[in-house]
Amino acid sequence: MPFGHDMVHSLATVVELVNTSPSTGGEEGLSGLAELQAFVESRKISGVSTLTARDLGQVRMVREAFHRVFTAPDQPTAVRTLNALLAETRITPRLTEHDGHPLHVHYFAADATLAEHVAADCGVALAHLLVEGEAERLRTCSAPDCDRVFVDESRNRSRVYCDSRTCGNRMHVAAYRARRRA
């Protein structure tokens, strides 16, 4: 499924955000304002002013809601979870061009907090995925010791690991060694 630039960016942002959660098996990736600022900068989130402790708390809550969407047992549960998040977000679609990107749509209000910004843009991207019947593209890594999430953008929906270079390679090496021992 071909995705436009803004949808690819929003989906990558939501994946990176969710994977900062201790719920994905790692340590807290947003332990303070410095980490939140680094996230904002790495994802090139526009229109963000000075960050506060309140921003950090709100973004963590949004992150956990997104995690529940990825790990929902079925599509109706994912839809209910996403609808609840979007209902709490002021969504104001507007066309924009910035930072060298072509015309695209932002869904957050001009005075939105960082949490509203992320919830609106990433939530709408996830909503489009669900509307297109692509909920199965929202995945959790199949490696037994990894709970990171990812969006399977492969044509045949065959991706099973969050990263082929780490989890995928580790699992393939383990399978190879198991075959050699047998």
Coordinates of C-alpha atoms in Angstrom, one line a residue:
M1 CA 0.0 0.0 0.0
P2 CA 1.6 3.2 -1.0
F3 CA 1.6 5.9 1.6
G4 CA 2.0 9.7 1.1
H5 CA 4.9 11.6 2.8
D6 CA 2.8 12.9 5.6
M7 CA 1.2 9.5 6.4
V8 CA 4.6 7.8 6.3
H9 CA 6.0 10.5 8.6
S10 CA 3.1 10.2 11.1
L11 CA 3.2 6.4 11.1
A12 CA 6.9 6.4 11.8
T13 CA 6.4 9.0 14.5
V14 CA 3.8 6.9 16.3
V15 CA 5.9 3.8 16.1
E16 CA 9.0 5.6 17.5
L17 CA 6.8 7.2 20.2
V18 CA 5.3 3.9 21.3
N19 CA 8.6 2.2 21.3
T20 CA 9.9 4.7 23.9
S21 CA 7.5 3.1 26.4
P22 CA 8.5 0.6 29.0
S23 CA 5.5 -1.4 27.9
T24 CA 7.4 -2.5 24.8
G25 CA 10.0 -4.3 26.9
G26 CA 12.7 -1.6 27.2
E27 CA 13.4 1.2 29.6
E28 CA 11.5 4.5 29.7
G29 CA 12.6 6.4 26.6
L30 CA 11.0 9.6 27.6
S31 CA 12.4 9.9 31.1
G32 CA 12.7 13.7 31.1
L33 CA 12.3 16.8 29.0
A34 CA 15.7 16.3 27.3
E35 CA 14.5 13.0 25.9
L36 CA 11.2 14.5 24.8
Q37 CA 13.0 17.4 23.1
A38 CA 15.3 14.9 21.4
F39 CA 12.2 13.0 20.2
V40 CA 10.6 16.2 18.8
E41 CA 13.8 17.1 17.0
S42 CA 14.4 13.6 15.6
R43 CA 10.9 13.4 14.3
K44 CA 11.0 17.0 13.0
I45 CA 7.8 17.9 14.7
S46 CA 7.0 21.4 13.6
G47 CA 5.4 24.2 15.6
V48 CA 6.6 23.1 19.1
S49 CA 7.7 25.7 21.5
T50 CA 9.2 25.3 25.0
L51 CA 8.4 21.9 26.5
T52 CA 7.2 21.5 30.1
A53 CA 6.7 18.6 32.5
R54 CA 3.0 18.8 31.6
D55 CA 3.9 18.1 28.0
L56 CA 5.9 15.1 29.1
G57 CA 3.0 13.6 31.1
Q58 CA 0.5 14.3 28.3
V59 CA 2.7 12.7 25.6
R60 CA 3.2 9.7 27.8
M61 CA -0.6 9.3 28.1
V62 CA -1.0 9.6 24.3
R63 CA 1.8 7.1 23.8
E64 CA 0.1 4.5 26.0
A65 CA -3.2 5.0 24.1
F66 CA -1.4 4.4 20.8
H67 CA 0.2 1.3 22.3
R68 CA -3.2 0.0 23.1
V69 CA -4.2 0.5 19.5
F70 CA -1.2 -1.5 18.3
T71 CA -1.9 -4.3 20.8
A72 CA -5.7 -4.4 20.5
P73 CA -6.9 -8.0 20.2
D74 CA -9.2 -7.0 17.3
Q75 CA -10.1 -4.1 15.0
P76 CA -13.3 -3.0 16.9
T77 CA -11.1 -2.6 20.1
A78 CA -8.5 -0.7 18.1
V79 CA -11.2 1.5 16.7
R80 CA -12.8 2.2 20.1
T81 CA -9.4 3.1 21.6
L82 CA -8.4 5.4 18.7
N83 CA -11.8 7.1 18.7
A84 CA -11.5 7.8 22.5
L85 CA -8.1 9.4 21.9
L86 CA -9.3 11.4 18.9
A87 CA -12.4 12.6 20.8
E88 CA -10.1 14.2 23.4
T89 CA -8.1 16.0 20.7
R90 CA -9.0 19.3 19.0
I91 CA -8.7 18.4 15.3
T92 CA -8.5 21.3 12.9
P93 CA -7.4 20.2 9.4
R94 CA -5.4 22.7 7.5
L95 CA -3.2 22.7 4.4
T96 CA 0.4 23.6 5.0
E97 CA 3.8 23.7 3.3
H98 CA 6.9 23.9 5.5
D99 CA 10.5 22.7 5.8
G100 CA 10.7 21.9 2.1
H101 CA 7.8 19.5 2.2
P102 CA 5.1 19.7 -0.5
L103 CA 1.5 20.7 0.4
H104 CA 0.1 18.4 3.0
V105 CA -2.6 18.4 5.8
H106 CA -1.9 19.0 9.4
Y107 CA -4.8 18.0 11.7
F108 CA -3.8 19.8 14.9
A109 CA -5.0 23.3 15.9
A110 CA -2.5 26.1 15.5
D111 CA -2.2 26.5 19.3
A112 CA -2.2 22.8 20.1
T113 CA 0.0 21.3 22.8
L114 CA 2.6 18.7 21.7
A115 CA 0.4 15.9 22.9
E116 CA -2.6 17.2 20.8
H117 CA -0.3 17.7 17.8
V118 CA 1.0 14.1 18.0
A119 CA -2.5 12.6 18.9
A120 CA -4.1 14.4 16.0
D121 CA -1.6 13.8 13.2
C122 CA -0.6 10.3 14.2
G123 CA -4.2 9.4 15.3
V124 CA -5.6 10.4 11.9
A125 CA -2.8 8.4 10.1
L126 CA -3.8 5.3 12.1
A127 CA -7.5 6.1 11.5
H128 CA -6.8 6.1 7.7
L129 CA -5.0 2.7 8.0
L130 CA -8.0 1.2 9.9
V131 CA -10.5 2.7 7.4
E132 CA -8.6 1.1 4.5
G133 CA -8.9 -2.3 6.2
E134 CA -5.2 -2.4 6.9
A135 CA -5.4 -3.0 10.7
E136 CA -3.2 -6.1 10.3
R137 CA -0.3 -3.8 9.3
L138 CA -0.1 -2.7 13.0
R139 CA 2.2 -5.3 14.5
T140 CA 4.2 -6.3 17.5
C141 CA 7.6 -7.9 16.9
S142 CA 7.5 -11.7 16.7
A143 CA 10.9 -12.1 18.5
P144 CA 10.1 -13.7 21.8
D145 CA 12.1 -11.2 23.8
C146 CA 10.9 -8.1 22.0
D147 CA 7.5 -6.2 22.3
R148 CA 8.3 -3.3 20.1
V149 CA 5.7 -2.2 17.6
F150 CA 5.9 -1.4 13.9
V151 CA 3.8 -0.8 10.8
D152 CA 4.2 -3.4 8.1
E153 CA 4.6 -1.5 4.9
S154 CA 5.6 -4.5 2.9
R155 CA 3.6 -5.2 -0.2
N156 CA 2.5 -8.7 0.9
R157 CA 2.2 -7.9 4.6
S158 CA 4.9 -10.4 5.5
R159 CA 7.1 -8.5 7.9
V160 CA 7.3 -10.1 11.4
Y161 CA 10.2 -8.3 13.1
C162 CA 10.5 -4.7 14.2
D163 CA 13.9 -4.6 12.6
S164 CA 15.4 -7.1 10.3
R165 CA 18.9 -6.2 11.3
T166 CA 18.5 -6.8 15.0
C167 CA 15.5 -9.0 15.9
G168 CA 15.2 -10.6 12.5
N169 CA 18.9 -11.4 12.2
R170 CA 19.0 -12.7 15.8
M171 CA 16.0 -15.0 15.2
H172 CA 17.4 -16.3 11.9
V173 CA 20.8 -17.0 13.5
A174 CA 19.1 -18.9 16.3
A175 CA 17.1 -21.0 13.9
Y176 CA 20.2 -21.8 11.9
R177 CA 22.1 -22.8 15.0
A178 CA 19.1 -25.0 16.1
R179 CA 19.1 -26.7 12.7
R180 CA 22.8 -27.3 12.9
R181 CA 22.5 -28.9 16.3
A182 CA 19.7 -31.2 15.1

